[in-house]
PDB file of C-alpha atoms and ligand atoms in Angstrom:
ATOM      1  CA  MET A  27       0.193   0.189  -0.039  1.00 96.00           C
ATOM      2  CA  LEU A  28       3.010   2.500   0.548  1.00 98.00           C
ATOM      3  CA  LYS A  29       4.096   1.772  -2.896  1.00 98.00           C
ATOM      4  CA  THR A  30       0.648   2.385  -4.546  1.00 98.00           C
ATOM      5  CA  THR A  31       0.211   5.266  -2.354  1.00 98.00           C
ATOM      6  CA  ILE A  32       3.460   7.022  -3.103  1.00 98.00           C
ATOM      7  CA  LEU A  33       2.866   6.403  -7.102  1.00 98.00           C
ATOM      8  CA  LYS A  34      -0.519   7.522  -7.124  1.00 98.00           C
ATOM      9  CA  ALA A  35       0.516  10.676  -5.591  1.00 98.00           C
ATOM     10  CA  ALA A  36       3.454  11.504  -7.615  1.00 98.00           C
ATOM     11  CA  GLN A  37       1.179  10.501 -10.646  1.00 98.00           C
ATOM     12  CA  GLU A  38      -1.541  12.621 -10.207  1.00 98.00           C
ATOM     13  CA  ALA A  39       0.152  15.724  -9.043  1.00 98.00           C
ATOM     14  CA  GLY A  40       2.414  15.433 -12.274  1.00 98.00           C
ATOM     15  CA  GLN A  41      -0.729  15.404 -14.019  1.00 98.00           C
ATOM     16  CA  LEU A  42      -2.397  18.363 -12.307  1.00 98.00           C
ATOM     17  CA  MET A  43       1.211  20.037 -13.057  1.00 98.00           C
ATOM     18  CA  LYS A  44       0.996  19.390 -16.747  1.00 98.00           C
ATOM     19  CA  SER A  45      -2.804  20.191 -16.931  1.00 97.00           C
ATOM     20  CA  ARG A  46      -1.735  23.706 -15.400  1.00 96.00           C
ATOM     21  CA  PHE A  47       1.198  24.215 -17.243  1.00 96.00           C
ATOM     22  CA  ASN A  48       1.260  27.830 -18.891  1.00 88.00           C
ATOM     23  CA  SER A  49      -2.232  28.507 -17.566  1.00 90.00           C
ATOM     24  CA  GLY A  50      -1.909  31.973 -16.271  1.00 89.00           C
ATOM     25  CA  PHE A  51      -1.638  30.849 -12.408  1.00 90.00           C
ATOM     26  CA  ARG A  52      -0.559  33.331  -9.573  1.00 91.00           C
ATOM     27  CA  ILE A  53       3.090  33.483  -8.831  1.00 90.00           C
ATOM     28  CA  ASP A  54       4.149  34.786  -5.583  1.00 89.00           C
ATOM     29  CA  ASN A  55       7.808  35.577  -4.255  1.00 88.00           C
ATOM     30  CA  LYS A  56       8.946  33.765  -1.309  1.00 82.00           C
ATOM     31  CA  GLU A  57      12.245  35.220   0.791  1.00 77.00           C
ATOM     32  CA  GLY A  58      14.896  36.393  -1.380  1.00 74.00           C
ATOM     33  CA  ILE A  59      14.891  37.224  -4.924  1.00 75.00           C
ATOM     34  CA  ASN A  60      13.041  34.985  -7.440  1.00 77.00           C
ATOM     35  CA  ASN A  61      12.237  32.392  -4.817  1.00 81.00           C
ATOM     36  CA  LEU A  62       9.148  31.824  -6.303  1.00 85.00           C
ATOM     37  CA  VAL A  63       6.011  29.693  -5.229  1.00 89.00           C
ATOM     38  CA  THR A  64       2.938  29.492  -7.614  1.00 91.00           C
ATOM     39  CA  GLU A  65      -0.738  28.411  -7.172  1.00 96.00           C
ATOM     40  CA  VAL A  66      -0.027  25.180  -8.659  1.00 97.00           C
ATOM     41  CA  ASP A  67       2.526  24.512  -5.996  1.00 97.00           C
ATOM     42  CA  HIS A  68      -0.045  24.859  -3.352  1.00 97.00           C
ATOM     43  CA  ALA A  69      -2.658  22.716  -5.316  1.00 97.00           C
ATOM     44  CA  SER A  70      -0.056  19.854  -6.016  1.00 98.00           C
ATOM     45  CA  GLU A  71       0.809  19.942  -2.417  1.00 98.00           C
ATOM     46  CA  LYS A  72      -2.841  19.609  -1.231  1.00 98.00           C
ATOM     47  CA  LEU A  73      -3.576  16.757  -3.613  1.00 98.00           C
ATOM     48  CA  ILE A  74      -0.305  14.834  -2.488  1.00 98.00           C
ATOM     49  CA  MET A  75      -1.210  15.272   1.144  1.00 98.00           C
ATOM     50  CA  ASP A  76      -4.988  14.226   0.738  1.00 98.00           C
ATOM     51  CA  ILE A  77      -3.928  10.920  -1.189  1.00 98.00           C
ATOM     52  CA  ILE A  78      -1.398  10.169   1.404  1.00 98.00           C
ATOM     53  CA  ARG A  79      -3.802  10.975   4.345  1.00 98.00           C
ATOM     54  CA  GLU A  80      -6.627   9.141   2.858  1.00 97.00           C
ATOM     55  CA  GLN A  81      -4.420   5.979   3.529  1.00 98.00           C
ATOM     56  CA  PHE A  82      -2.350   6.732   6.319  1.00 98.00           C
ATOM     57  CA  PRO A  83      -4.076   9.312   8.316  1.00 97.00           C
ATOM     58  CA  ASP A  84      -1.572   9.295  11.366  1.00 98.00           C
ATOM     59  CA  HIS A  85       1.852   9.602   9.242  1.00 98.00           C
ATOM     60  CA  PHE A  86       4.164  12.429   9.854  1.00 98.00           C
ATOM     61  CA  ILE A  87       4.311  14.834   6.771  1.00 98.00           C
ATOM     62  CA  LEU A  88       7.094  17.111   6.215  1.00 98.00           C
ATOM     63  CA  SER A  89       6.316  19.376   2.989  1.00 98.00           C
ATOM     64  CA  GLU A  90       8.070  22.411   1.375  1.00 97.00           C
ATOM     65  CA  GLU A  91       4.891  25.064   1.389  1.00 95.00           C
ATOM     66  CA  ILE A  92       3.201  23.688   4.200  1.00 96.00           C
ATOM     67  CA  GLY A  93       6.138  22.822   6.549  1.00 96.00           C
ATOM     68  CA  GLU A  94       5.742  19.928   9.285  1.00 96.00           C
ATOM     69  CA  VAL A  95       2.447  18.067  10.168  1.00 94.00           C
ATOM     70  CA  SER A  96       4.040  16.125  13.038  1.00 95.00           C
ATOM     71  CA  THR A  97       2.629  13.158  14.389  1.00 96.00           C
ATOM     72  CA  ASP A  98       4.113   9.991  16.526  1.00 97.00           C
ATOM     73  CA  SER A  99       4.248   7.871  13.514  1.00 98.00           C
ATOM     74  CA  PRO A 100       7.618   6.241  12.571  1.00 98.00           C
ATOM     75  CA  TYR A 101       6.678   6.926   8.782  1.00 98.00           C
ATOM     76  CA  LYS A 102       7.530  10.446   7.492  1.00 98.00           C
ATOM     77  CA  TRP A 103       6.546  11.788   4.250  1.00 98.00           C
ATOM     78  CA  ILE A 104       8.856  14.139   2.445  1.00 98.00           C
ATOM     79  CA  ILE A 105       7.188  15.984  -0.270  1.00 98.00           C
ATOM     80  CA  ASP A 106       8.377  18.541  -2.988  1.00 98.00           C
ATOM     81  CA  PRO A 107       5.223  19.503  -4.792  1.00 98.00           C
ATOM     82  CA  ILE A 108       7.176  20.911  -7.555  1.00 98.00           C
ATOM     83  CA  ASP A 109      10.713  20.787  -7.733  1.00 98.00           C
ATOM     84  CA  GLY A 110      11.830  23.269 -10.206  1.00 97.00           C
ATOM     85  CA  THR A 111       9.214  26.142  -9.552  1.00 96.00           C
ATOM     86  CA  VAL A 112      11.494  28.727 -11.565  1.00 95.00           C
ATOM     87  CA  ASN A 113      11.568  26.332 -14.593  1.00 96.00           C
ATOM     88  CA  TYR A 114       7.651  25.878 -14.291  1.00 97.00           C
ATOM     89  CA  ALA A 115       6.771  29.573 -13.801  1.00 95.00           C
ATOM     90  CA  ASN A 116       8.609  30.363 -16.889  1.00 95.00           C
ATOM     91  CA  GLY A 117       7.116  27.690 -19.172  1.00 96.00           C
ATOM     92  CA  ILE A 118      10.309  25.396 -19.112  1.00 97.00           C
ATOM     93  CA  PRO A 119       9.202  21.635 -18.833  1.00 97.00           C
ATOM     94  CA  LEU A 120      11.862  20.567 -16.752  1.00 98.00           C
ATOM     95  CA  CYS A 121      10.251  20.157 -13.342  1.00 98.00           C
ATOM     96  CA  CYS A 122       8.786  17.305 -11.243  1.00 98.00           C
ATOM     97  CA  VAL A 123       7.148  16.246  -8.203  1.00 98.00           C
ATOM     98  CA  SER A 124       9.281  14.178  -5.710  1.00 98.00           C
ATOM     99  CA  ILE A 125       8.114  12.398  -2.540  1.00 98.00           C
ATOM    100  CA  GLY A 126      10.449  10.347  -0.272  1.00 98.00           C
ATOM    101  CA  LEU A 127       9.484   8.257   2.488  1.00 98.00           C
ATOM    102  CA  GLU A 128      11.139   7.516   5.739  1.00 98.00           C
ATOM    103  CA  ASN A 129      10.610   4.748   8.394  1.00 98.00           C
ATOM    104  CA  GLU A 130      12.419   5.160  11.647  1.00 98.00           C
ATOM    105  CA  GLY A 131      14.728   7.931  10.084  1.00 97.00           C
ATOM    106  CA  VAL A 132      15.591   5.695   7.320  1.00 98.00           C
ATOM    107  CA  MET A 133      14.649   6.699   3.655  1.00 98.00           C
ATOM    108  CA  ILE A 134      13.047   3.693   2.414  1.00 98.00           C
ATOM    109  CA  MET A 135      11.030   4.677  -0.653  1.00 98.00           C
ATOM    110  CA  GLY A 136      11.003   7.296  -3.252  1.00 98.00           C
ATOM    111  CA  ALA A 137       9.111   8.646  -6.492  1.00 99.00           C
ATOM    112  CA  ILE A 138       9.594  11.328  -8.879  1.00 99.00           C
ATOM    113  CA  TYR A 139       7.682  12.190 -11.533  1.00 98.00           C
ATOM    114  CA  ASN A 140       8.469  14.409 -14.297  1.00 98.00           C
ATOM    115  CA  PRO A 141       5.026  14.657 -16.471  1.00 98.00           C
ATOM    116  CA  PHE A 142       6.498  16.550 -19.309  1.00 98.00           C
ATOM    117  CA  LEU A 143       8.920  13.467 -20.453  1.00 98.00           C
ATOM    118  CA  GLU A 144       6.409  11.063 -18.628  1.00 98.00           C
ATOM    119  CA  GLU A 145       9.133   9.781 -16.863  1.00 98.00           C
ATOM    120  CA  MET A 146       8.412   8.060 -13.297  1.00 98.00           C
ATOM    121  CA  TYR A 147      11.287   7.060 -11.025  1.00 99.00           C
ATOM    122  CA  PHE A 148      10.868   4.944  -8.386  1.00 98.00           C
ATOM    123  CA  THR A 149      13.003   3.156  -5.775  1.00 98.00           C
ATOM    124  CA  GLU A 150      12.820   1.036  -2.729  1.00 98.00           C
ATOM    125  CA  ARG A 151      15.423   0.530  -0.360  1.00 98.00           C
ATOM    126  CA  GLY A 152      17.090  -2.720  -1.278  1.00 98.00           C
ATOM    127  CA  LYS A 153      15.104  -3.509  -4.349  1.00 98.00           C
ATOM    128  CA  GLY A 154      16.641  -1.464  -6.966  1.00 98.00           C
ATOM    129  CA  ALA A 155      16.071   2.038  -8.932  1.00 98.00           C
ATOM    130  CA  PHE A 156      13.391   2.139 -11.847  1.00 98.00           C
ATOM    131  CA  LEU A 157      12.546   4.304 -14.652  1.00 98.00           C
ATOM    132  CA  ASN A 158       8.884   3.538 -15.865  1.00 98.00           C
ATOM    133  CA  GLY A 159       9.521   0.075 -14.394  1.00 98.00           C
ATOM    134  CA  LYS A 160      12.790  -0.562 -15.982  1.00 98.00           C
ATOM    135  CA  PRO A 161      15.893  -0.891 -13.866  1.00 98.00           C
ATOM    136  CA  ILE A 162      18.480   1.831 -14.226  1.00 98.00           C
ATOM    137  CA  HIS A 163      21.915   1.970 -13.215  1.00 98.00           C
ATOM    138  CA  VAL A 164      24.602   4.892 -12.783  1.00 98.00           C
ATOM    139  CA  SER A 165      27.309   5.407 -15.688  1.00 98.00           C
ATOM    140  CA  ASN A 166      30.644   3.836 -15.735  1.00 98.00           C
ATOM    141  CA  LYS A 167      33.168   6.771 -16.332  1.00 98.00           C
ATOM    142  CA  THR A 168      35.837   6.629 -14.124  1.00 98.00           C
ATOM    143  CA  GLU A 169      37.323  10.256 -14.208  1.00 98.00           C
ATOM    144  CA  VAL A 170      36.116  13.766 -13.573  1.00 98.00           C
ATOM    145  CA  ILE A 171      37.729  15.169 -16.816  1.00 97.00           C
ATOM    146  CA  GLN A 172      35.633  12.740 -18.946  1.00 97.00           C
ATOM    147  CA  SER A 173      32.324  13.550 -17.153  1.00 98.00           C
ATOM    148  CA  CYS A 174      29.154  15.190 -17.675  1.00 98.00           C
ATOM    149  CA  LEU A 175      28.383  16.979 -14.245  1.00 98.00           C
ATOM    150  CA  VAL A 176      25.630  18.921 -12.915  1.00 98.00           C
ATOM    151  CA  THR A 177      24.897  21.496 -10.249  1.00 98.00           C
ATOM    152  CA  GLY A 178      22.255  24.015  -8.752  1.00 97.00           C
ATOM    153  CA  PHE A 179      22.895  27.430  -7.285  1.00 93.00           C
ATOM    154  CA  PRO A 180      20.751  28.375  -4.002  1.00 88.00           C
ATOM    155  CA  TYR A 181      18.434  31.399  -4.451  1.00 77.00           C
ATOM    156  CA  THR A 182      20.732  33.512  -2.519  1.00 74.00           C
ATOM    157  CA  TYR A 183      24.615  33.320  -3.129  1.00 70.00           C
ATOM    158  CA  LEU A 184      26.786  32.314  -0.283  1.00 68.00           C
ATOM    159  CA  ASP A 185      29.881  34.359  -0.694  1.00 72.00           C
ATOM    160  CA  MET A 186      32.409  31.819   0.934  1.00 81.00           C
ATOM    161  CA  PRO A 187      35.385  30.035  -0.072  1.00 82.00           C
ATOM    162  CA  ASN A 188      34.599  26.948  -2.313  1.00 89.00           C
ATOM    163  CA  GLY A 189      31.198  28.295  -2.665  1.00 93.00           C
ATOM    164  CA  PRO A 190      28.920  27.510  -5.745  1.00 94.00           C
ATOM    165  CA  LEU A 191      30.294  29.830  -8.155  1.00 93.00           C
ATOM    166  CA  GLU A 192      33.914  29.095  -7.102  1.00 94.00           C
ATOM    167  CA  VAL A 193      33.376  25.452  -7.544  1.00 96.00           C
ATOM    168  CA  PHE A 194      31.640  25.812 -10.685  1.00 96.00           C
ATOM    169  CA  ALA A 195      34.196  27.999 -12.071  1.00 95.00           C
ATOM    170  CA  ARG A 196      36.968  25.806 -11.190  1.00 96.00           C
ATOM    171  CA  LEU A 197      35.363  22.855 -12.916  1.00 97.00           C
ATOM    172  CA  ILE A 198      34.426  25.045 -16.111  1.00 97.00           C
ATOM    173  CA  ARG A 199      37.764  26.353 -16.722  1.00 97.00           C
ATOM    174  CA  LYS A 200      39.025  22.894 -16.938  1.00 96.00           C
ATOM    175  CA  GLY A 201      36.619  22.188 -19.528  1.00 96.00           C
ATOM    176  CA  ILE A 202      34.374  19.893 -17.610  1.00 97.00           C
ATOM    177  CA  PRO A 203      30.963  20.237 -18.807  1.00 98.00           C
ATOM    178  CA  VAL A 204      28.798  21.240 -15.886  1.00 98.00           C
ATOM    179  CA  ARG A 205      24.975  21.455 -16.426  1.00 98.00           C
ATOM    180  CA  ARG A 206      22.581  23.621 -14.559  1.00 97.00           C
ATOM    181  CA  LEU A 207      18.738  22.266 -14.941  1.00 98.00           C
ATOM    182  CA  GLY A 208      17.150  23.885 -12.027  1.00 97.00           C
ATOM    183  CA  SER A 209      15.606  20.958 -10.346  1.00 98.00           C
ATOM    184  CA  ALA A 210      17.617  19.109  -7.982  1.00 98.00           C
ATOM    185  CA  ALA A 211      15.324  15.979  -7.921  1.00 98.00           C
ATOM    186  CA  ILE A 212      15.741  15.788 -11.696  1.00 98.00           C
ATOM    187  CA  ASP A 213      19.531  15.955 -11.303  1.00 99.00           C
ATOM    188  CA  LEU A 214      19.560  13.093  -8.981  1.00 99.00           C
ATOM    189  CA  CYS A 215      17.209  11.213 -11.326  1.00 99.00           C
ATOM    190  CA  TRP A 216      19.299  11.753 -14.381  1.00 99.00           C
ATOM    191  CA  VAL A 217      22.739  10.634 -12.146  1.00 99.00           C
ATOM    192  CA  ALA A 218      20.796   7.625 -11.346  1.00 99.00           C
ATOM    193  CA  ALA A 219      19.901   7.111 -15.029  1.00 98.00           C
ATOM    194  CA  GLY A 220      23.468   7.346 -16.130  1.00 98.00           C
ATOM    195  CA  ARG A 221      22.813  10.812 -17.981  1.00 98.00           C
ATOM    196  CA  PHE A 222      25.051  12.482 -15.509  1.00 98.00           C
ATOM    197  CA  ASP A 223      28.231  11.028 -13.864  1.00 98.00           C
ATOM    198  CA  GLY A 224      27.716  13.411 -10.744  1.00 98.00           C
ATOM    199  CA  PHE A 225      25.662  15.839  -9.249  1.00 99.00           C
ATOM    200  CA  TYR A 226      26.878  18.320  -6.229  1.00 98.00           C
ATOM    201  CA  GLU A 227      25.158  21.237  -4.796  1.00 98.00           C
ATOM    202  CA  HIS A 228      25.772  23.682  -1.543  1.00 96.00           C
ATOM    203  CA  LYS A 229      22.282  24.344  -0.195  1.00 95.00           C
ATOM    204  CA  LEU A 230      19.626  21.973  -0.569  1.00 97.00           C
ATOM    205  CA  ASN A 231      16.538  21.248   1.741  1.00 97.00           C
ATOM    206  CA  ALA A 232      15.377  17.740   2.845  1.00 98.00           C
ATOM    207  CA  TRP A 233      12.494  17.721   0.031  1.00 98.00           C
ATOM    208  CA  ASP A 234      14.910  18.327  -2.748  1.00 98.00           C
ATOM    209  CA  SER A 235      16.785  15.488  -2.177  1.00 98.00           C
ATOM    210  CA  ALA A 236      14.724  12.853  -0.093  1.00 98.00           C
ATOM    211  CA  ALA A 237      13.550  10.471  -3.078  1.00 98.00           C
ATOM    212  CA  GLY A 238      16.650  11.130  -4.973  1.00 98.00           C
ATOM    213  CA  PHE A 239      19.546  10.545  -2.986  1.00 98.00           C
ATOM    214  CA  LEU A 240      18.076   7.104  -2.399  1.00 98.00           C
ATOM    215  CA  LEU A 241      17.182   6.703  -5.973  1.00 99.00           C
ATOM    216  CA  VAL A 242      21.052   7.190  -6.771  1.00 99.00           C
ATOM    217  CA  GLU A 243      22.269   4.812  -4.216  1.00 98.00           C
ATOM    218  CA  GLU A 244      19.876   2.100  -5.432  1.00 98.00           C
ATOM    219  CA  ALA A 245      21.226   2.665  -8.970  1.00 98.00           C
ATOM    220  CA  GLY A 246      24.357   1.637  -7.721  1.00 98.00           C
ATOM    221  CA  GLY A 247      25.926   5.120  -7.027  1.00 98.00           C
ATOM    222  CA  ARG A 248      27.265   7.056  -3.866  1.00 98.00           C
ATOM    223  CA  VAL A 249      26.004   9.822  -2.119  1.00 98.00           C
ATOM    224  CA  THR A 250      27.595  11.869   0.841  1.00 98.00           C
ATOM    225  CA  ASP A 251      28.194  15.339   2.118  1.00 98.00           C
ATOM    226  CA  PHE A 252      31.447  17.390   0.889  1.00 97.00           C
ATOM    227  CA  LYS A 253      33.499  15.614   3.233  1.00 97.00           C
ATOM    228  CA  GLY A 254      32.621  12.436   2.170  1.00 98.00           C
ATOM    229  CA  ASP A 255      30.720  11.372   5.089  1.00 98.00           C
ATOM    230  CA  PRO A 256      27.214   9.722   4.795  1.00 97.00           C
ATOM    231  CA  TYR A 257      24.596  11.904   3.375  1.00 98.00           C
ATOM    232  CA  SER A 258      21.685  13.116   5.403  1.00 98.00           C
ATOM    233  CA  PRO A 259      19.071  14.954   3.728  1.00 98.00           C
ATOM    234  CA  TYR A 260      18.800  17.153   6.954  1.00 98.00           C
ATOM    235  CA  GLN A 261      22.078  18.963   6.073  1.00 97.00           C
ATOM    236  CA  PRO A 262      22.567  20.961   3.116  1.00 96.00           C
ATOM    237  CA  ARG A 263      25.451  19.796   0.862  1.00 97.00           C
ATOM    238  CA  ILE A 264      25.100  16.904  -1.455  1.00 98.00           C
ATOM    239  CA  VAL A 265      27.683  14.945  -3.885  1.00 98.00           C
ATOM    240  CA  ALA A 266      25.670  12.310  -5.778  1.00 99.00           C
ATOM    241  CA  THR A 267      27.820  10.180  -8.217  1.00 98.00           C
ATOM    242  CA  ASN A 268      28.166   6.564  -9.929  1.00 98.00           C
ATOM    243  CA  GLY A 269      30.689   6.090  -7.407  1.00 98.00           C
ATOM    244  CA  ARG A 270      33.690   5.727  -9.453  1.00 98.00           C
ATOM    245  CA  ILE A 271      34.379   9.603  -9.871  1.00 98.00           C
ATOM    246  CA  HIS A 272      33.253  10.236  -6.399  1.00 98.00           C
ATOM    247  CA  ASP A 273      36.720  10.663  -4.517  1.00 98.00           C
ATOM    248  CA  GLU A 274      37.777  12.724  -7.393  1.00 98.00           C
ATOM    249  CA  LEU A 275      34.974  15.133  -7.497  1.00 98.00           C
ATOM    250  CA  LEU A 276      35.098  15.479  -3.904  1.00 98.00           C
ATOM    251  CA  ARG A 277      38.906  16.692  -3.926  1.00 98.00           C
ATOM    252  CA  TRP A 278      37.746  19.158  -6.862  1.00 97.00           C
ATOM    253  CA  ILE A 279      34.833  20.325  -4.725  1.00 97.00           C
ATOM    254  CA  ASN A 280      37.290  21.047  -1.685  1.00 96.00           C
ATOM    255  CA  ASP A 281      40.018  22.510  -3.769  1.00 91.00           C
ATOM    256  CA  GLN A 282      42.294  19.596  -3.619  1.00 91.00           C
ATOM    257  CA  ALA A 283      42.383  18.300  -6.998  1.00 82.00           C
TER     258      ALA A 283
HETATM  259  C1  LIG B 318      14.833  24.311  -6.289  1.00 53.63           C
HETATM  260  C2  LIG B 318      15.467  23.529  -7.360  1.00 53.63           C
HETATM  261  C3  LIG B 318      17.107  23.936  -7.853  1.00 53.63           C
HETATM  262  C4  LIG B 318      17.887  23.814  -6.667  1.00 53.63           C
HETATM  263  C5  LIG B 318      17.535  24.743  -5.473  1.00 53.63           C
HETATM  264  C6  LIG B 318      15.822  24.281  -4.887  1.00 53.63           C
HETATM  265  P1  LIG B 318      12.299  24.351  -6.018  1.00 53.63           P
HETATM  266  O1  LIG B 318      13.649  23.780  -5.754  1.00 53.63           O
HETATM  267  O2  LIG B 318      15.785  22.023  -6.984  1.00 53.63           O
HETATM  268  O3  LIG B 318      17.389  23.049  -8.427  1.00 53.63           O
HETATM  269  O4  LIG B 318      19.071  24.534  -7.023  1.00 53.63           O
HETATM  270  O5  LIG B 318      18.213  24.845  -4.454  1.00 53.63           O
HETATM  271  O6  LIG B 318      15.699  25.073  -3.903  1.00 53.63           O
HETATM  272  O7  LIG B 318      12.476  25.925  -5.096  1.00 53.63           O
HETATM  273  O8  LIG B 318      12.355  24.774  -7.202  1.00 53.63           O
HETATM  274  O9  LIG B 318      11.330  23.580  -5.270  1.00 53.63           O
HETATM  275 CA1  LIG B 319      12.896  21.916  -4.634  1.00 53.63          CA
HETATM  276 CA1  LIG B 320       9.422  23.186  -4.613  1.00 53.63          CA
END
């Protein structure tokens, strides 16, 4: 029932996003500049929460726009109702719904749906990673210099050594392709599917990466913080790779390459 519910919620919220794409919805600003939220983010969030609550009324929910709806349940749903809202608000069809599920603090399941490409990514701990029902695997590149990477930038720039722009410049100056799609969840899906060899970002929230980090691990990849320690979605930094380039990419990020 957990799997049926997560897939139904991701699918239906994705269809809602697609049906309201370019439909003249209201757009508001959150804190900072260009940190947007649309009417559709709220509608998608409500739809997902209604579907979860219908089956599991006592489960804990953490969702981007509404925040925490806390209960005593060991199950916690972590929801990004639209990941890639700036893309969505600008009519760029690179956005998705992301839902992760934790049990006793361990991520056990994730679903990410991009309705524009009709790509449903699903993972369950210990059971692999899937795109539209077919198993997916990370790439087999072995060096950063041969790799195609992806990153993202926070809405407010963090002016610090090895900050987002510094790391980006370091890689770009060496001729390494680093893409910027605007959806961390899609970035993680595409690492899991072997389209990208690695992804890093300096400042994510739990809802951006909850489903995607498990997907990458289950597709055979490795996910850590910038020190190489085991990843937790409750801290901001992420490096997610095919595993083979991981230690080298950590050195590039930490300016030790
Ligand atoms: C954002 C996207 C983006 C990342 C930002 C996130 P949102 O999520 O995932 O790729 O760089 O840090 O906040 O706001 O579109 O849900
Ligand atoms: Ca997000
Ligand atoms: Ca969002």
